[in-house]
mmCIF file of C-alpha atoms in Angstrom:
data_model
loop_
_atom_site.group_PDB
_atom_site.id
_atom_site.type_symbol
_atom_site.label_atom_id
_atom_site.label_comp_id
_atom_site.label_asym_id
_atom_site.label_seq_id
_atom_site.Cartn_x
_atom_site.Cartn_y
_atom_site.Cartn_z
ATOM 1 C CA MET A 61 180.690 124.126 107.397
ATOM 2 C CA ALA A 62 179.893 122.351 110.729
ATOM 3 C CA ALA A 63 182.069 119.397 112.236
ATOM 4 C CA ALA A 64 180.850 115.950 111.319
ATOM 5 C CA GLY A 65 178.723 113.898 113.833
ATOM 6 C CA THR A 66 177.522 117.289 115.690
ATOM 7 C CA GLY A 67 173.905 115.925 115.718
ATOM 8 C CA PRO A 68 170.851 117.821 114.892
ATOM 9 C CA ARG A 69 171.178 121.525 113.956
ATOM 10 C CA ASP A 70 168.178 123.610 114.610
ATOM 11 C CA GLY A 71 167.938 127.501 114.926
ATOM 12 C CA PRO A 72 166.602 130.567 112.932
ATOM 13 C CA VAL A 73 166.906 130.760 109.327
ATOM 14 C CA PRO A 74 168.825 134.025 108.341
ATOM 15 C CA GLY A 75 167.051 135.782 105.386
ATOM 16 C CA GLY A 76 168.912 136.296 102.060
ATOM 17 C CA ALA A 77 172.302 135.502 101.163
ATOM 18 C CA PRO A 78 175.133 136.078 103.343
ATOM 19 C CA GLY A 79 176.450 139.707 103.540
ATOM 20 C CA GLY A 80 173.530 140.759 101.455
ATOM 21 C CA ALA A 81 175.036 139.247 98.214
ATOM 22 C CA GLU A 82 172.980 139.144 95.212
ATOM 23 C CA PRO A 83 172.464 135.737 93.458
ATOM 24 C CA PRO A 84 174.580 135.488 90.264
ATOM 25 C CA LYS A 85 172.471 136.716 86.860
ATOM 26 C CA ARG A 86 171.518 134.048 84.530
ATOM 27 C CA SER A 87 170.076 133.834 81.219
ATOM 28 C CA GLY A 88 167.728 131.341 80.170
ATOM 29 C CA PRO A 89 165.165 129.606 82.554
ATOM 30 C CA ILE A 90 165.139 130.140 86.378
ATOM 31 C CA GLU A 91 167.076 127.331 88.073
ATOM 32 C CA PRO A 92 165.212 125.771 91.138
ATOM 33 C CA TRP A 93 167.472 127.226 93.638
ATOM 34 C CA ASP A 94 166.728 130.899 92.272
ATOM 35 C CA ARG A 95 162.976 130.399 91.968
ATOM 36 C CA PHE A 96 163.264 129.204 95.743
ATOM 37 C CA THR A 97 165.162 132.581 96.629
ATOM 38 C CA ARG A 98 162.445 134.591 94.674
ATOM 39 C CA ALA A 99 159.681 132.730 96.509
ATOM 40 C CA ARG A 100 161.420 133.294 99.963
ATOM 41 C CA ALA A 101 161.685 137.196 98.984
ATOM 42 C CA THR A 102 158.141 137.637 98.160
ATOM 43 C CA GLU A 103 156.830 136.115 101.509
ATOM 44 C CA ASP A 104 157.755 139.139 103.111
ATOM 45 C CA THR A 105 155.332 141.188 101.060
ATOM 46 C CA MET A 106 152.550 138.989 101.190
ATOM 47 C CA PRO A 107 149.517 139.476 103.956
ATOM 48 C CA ALA A 108 149.629 137.166 106.893
ATOM 49 C CA GLY A 109 148.274 133.734 106.301
ATOM 50 C CA PHE A 110 149.394 133.122 102.726
ATOM 51 C CA GLY A 111 151.796 130.394 104.086
ATOM 52 C CA HIS A 112 155.578 129.582 103.732
ATOM 53 C CA ALA A 113 157.257 127.994 100.681
ATOM 54 C CA PRO A 114 158.847 124.813 102.061
ATOM 55 C CA PHE A 115 162.472 124.587 101.873
ATOM 56 C CA PHE A 116 162.431 120.609 101.304
ATOM 57 C CA ASP A 117 161.130 119.551 97.773
ATOM 58 C CA LEU A 118 158.056 117.659 97.152
ATOM 59 C CA SER A 119 160.161 114.492 96.436
ATOM 60 C CA SER A 120 161.630 114.284 99.841
ATOM 61 C CA SER A 121 160.813 111.425 102.066
ATOM 62 C CA ALA A 122 160.686 110.722 105.781
ATOM 63 C CA ASP A 123 164.292 110.264 105.881
ATOM 64 C CA LYS A 124 165.880 112.408 103.329
ATOM 65 C CA GLY A 125 165.154 116.075 102.444
ATOM 66 C CA ARG A 126 165.968 116.969 99.085
ATOM 67 C CA PHE A 127 166.717 120.783 97.747
ATOM 68 C CA ARG A 128 166.951 121.085 93.977
ATOM 69 C CA VAL A 129 169.832 123.401 92.770
ATOM 70 C CA HIS A 130 169.619 122.829 89.224
ATOM 71 C CA ASP A 131 166.843 121.295 86.588
ATOM 72 C CA ALA A 132 168.450 117.828 85.940
ATOM 73 C CA ARG A 133 167.105 118.209 82.283
ATOM 74 C CA GLY A 134 170.165 120.539 81.796
ATOM 75 C CA PHE A 135 172.824 117.504 82.377
ATOM 76 C CA ALA A 136 173.957 114.651 80.764
ATOM 77 C CA PRO A 137 172.136 111.615 82.082
ATOM 78 C CA GLU A 138 174.997 109.248 81.891
ATOM 79 C CA SER A 139 177.264 111.647 84.168
ATOM 80 C CA MET A 140 174.833 111.854 87.086
ATOM 81 C CA ARG A 141 176.414 110.206 90.226
ATOM 82 C CA ARG A 142 175.879 110.801 93.857
ATOM 83 C CA ALA A 143 178.532 111.684 96.315
ATOM 84 C CA ALA A 144 178.780 112.387 100.140
ATOM 85 C CA HIS A 145 179.643 115.925 101.006
ATOM 86 C CA PRO A 146 183.288 116.252 101.602
ATOM 87 C CA ALA A 147 183.073 117.794 105.113
ATOM 88 C CA GLU A 148 179.263 117.607 106.157
ATOM 89 C CA ALA A 149 177.998 114.529 107.667
ATOM 90 C CA GLY A 150 174.330 113.840 106.797
ATOM 91 C CA MET A 151 174.569 115.306 103.295
ATOM 92 C CA VAL A 152 174.481 113.740 99.940
ATOM 93 C CA LEU A 153 175.100 115.312 96.543
ATOM 94 C CA LEU A 154 173.591 114.376 93.215
ATOM 95 C CA LEU A 155 176.113 115.651 90.716
ATOM 96 C CA GLY A 156 176.089 116.027 86.908
ATOM 97 C CA THR A 157 178.290 117.323 84.001
ATOM 98 C CA ARG A 158 176.666 119.954 81.598
ATOM 99 C CA PRO A 159 176.804 119.144 78.324
ATOM 100 C CA ALA A 160 179.529 120.634 75.886
ATOM 101 C CA SER A 161 176.829 122.709 74.246
ATOM 102 C CA HIS A 162 175.634 124.522 77.588
ATOM 103 C CA ALA A 163 175.694 128.116 77.069
ATOM 104 C CA GLU A 164 177.171 128.989 80.288
ATOM 105 C CA TYR A 165 179.060 126.176 82.145
ATOM 106 C CA PRO A 166 179.925 123.837 79.164
ATOM 107 C CA GLY A 167 181.598 120.417 80.439
ATOM 108 C CA ALA A 168 181.271 121.701 83.914
ATOM 109 C CA GLU A 169 180.391 119.315 86.904
ATOM 110 C CA GLN A 170 177.623 121.137 89.184
ATOM 111 C CA VAL A 171 175.314 119.962 91.907
ATOM 112 C CA ILE A 172 171.940 119.038 90.879
ATOM 113 C CA THR A 173 170.272 118.110 94.186
ATOM 114 C CA LEU A 174 171.434 118.278 97.819
ATOM 115 C CA MET A 175 170.027 115.403 100.060
ATOM 116 C CA PHE A 176 169.861 115.958 103.791
ATOM 117 C CA ASP A 177 169.625 113.263 106.334
ATOM 118 C CA ARG A 178 166.635 114.249 108.170
ATOM 119 C CA ALA A 179 168.395 112.704 111.385
ATOM 120 C CA VAL A 180 170.952 115.307 111.367
ATOM 121 C CA PHE A 181 169.221 118.263 109.434
ATOM 122 C CA SER A 182 165.980 119.518 110.464
ATOM 123 C CA GLU A 183 164.431 121.435 107.568
ATOM 124 C CA ALA A 184 165.253 124.967 109.186
ATOM 125 C CA ALA A 185 168.897 123.816 109.552
ATOM 126 C CA ALA A 186 169.024 122.608 105.848
ATOM 127 C CA GLU A 187 167.945 125.975 104.860
ATOM 128 C CA LYS A 188 170.502 127.672 107.107
ATOM 129 C CA TRP A 189 173.069 125.570 105.642
ATOM 130 C CA TRP A 190 172.039 126.519 102.331
ATOM 131 C CA ASN A 191 171.997 130.343 102.933
ATOM 132 C CA ALA A 192 175.536 129.846 104.166
ATOM 133 C CA ASN A 193 176.788 127.615 101.367
ATOM 134 C CA ARG A 194 174.650 128.891 98.252
ATOM 135 C CA GLU A 195 177.617 130.139 96.246
ATOM 136 C CA TRP A 196 179.477 126.987 96.636
ATOM 137 C CA ALA A 197 176.507 124.631 95.627
ATOM 138 C CA VAL A 198 175.755 126.490 92.641
ATOM 139 C CA GLY A 199 179.198 126.948 91.372
ATOM 140 C CA THR A 200 181.344 124.527 89.273
ATOM 141 C CA ALA A 201 183.530 121.570 90.272
ATOM 142 C CA PRO A 202 182.036 121.372 93.919
ATOM 143 C CA LEU A 203 184.356 118.510 94.578
ATOM 144 C CA ARG A 204 187.595 119.773 93.054
ATOM 145 C CA GLY A 205 190.424 119.974 95.891
ATOM 146 C CA ALA A 206 188.058 118.371 98.614
#
């Protein structure tokens, strides 16, 4: 993770997961992060001129770029909260707790949405951060030990 206060981070966006790792296999509906990963993978097979899927969600603003990691409908609404990323300046996490009835992660806290401050992260830099930190972001208890 980058040090706090290093300013805007631009650069090429690496393709795929670090080290060629495959995303975890899931049962049930495709999560937003997985949908994005699949869209990126198919872009290489499309003819030129078909465009590029944006990294930031359409609900982003001029100040905040949003990336949906998990579908918010899979979390207990009363558990949702925002927290600053413990080591990354310019990033806020929307966190939530899965209901006890969740098939894969009952009662687990997970990141629902990553919110990037556009004064710190360009869209390309945010996607680069995602590629380097995806495993952490889709895991459970993201703030434990932080």
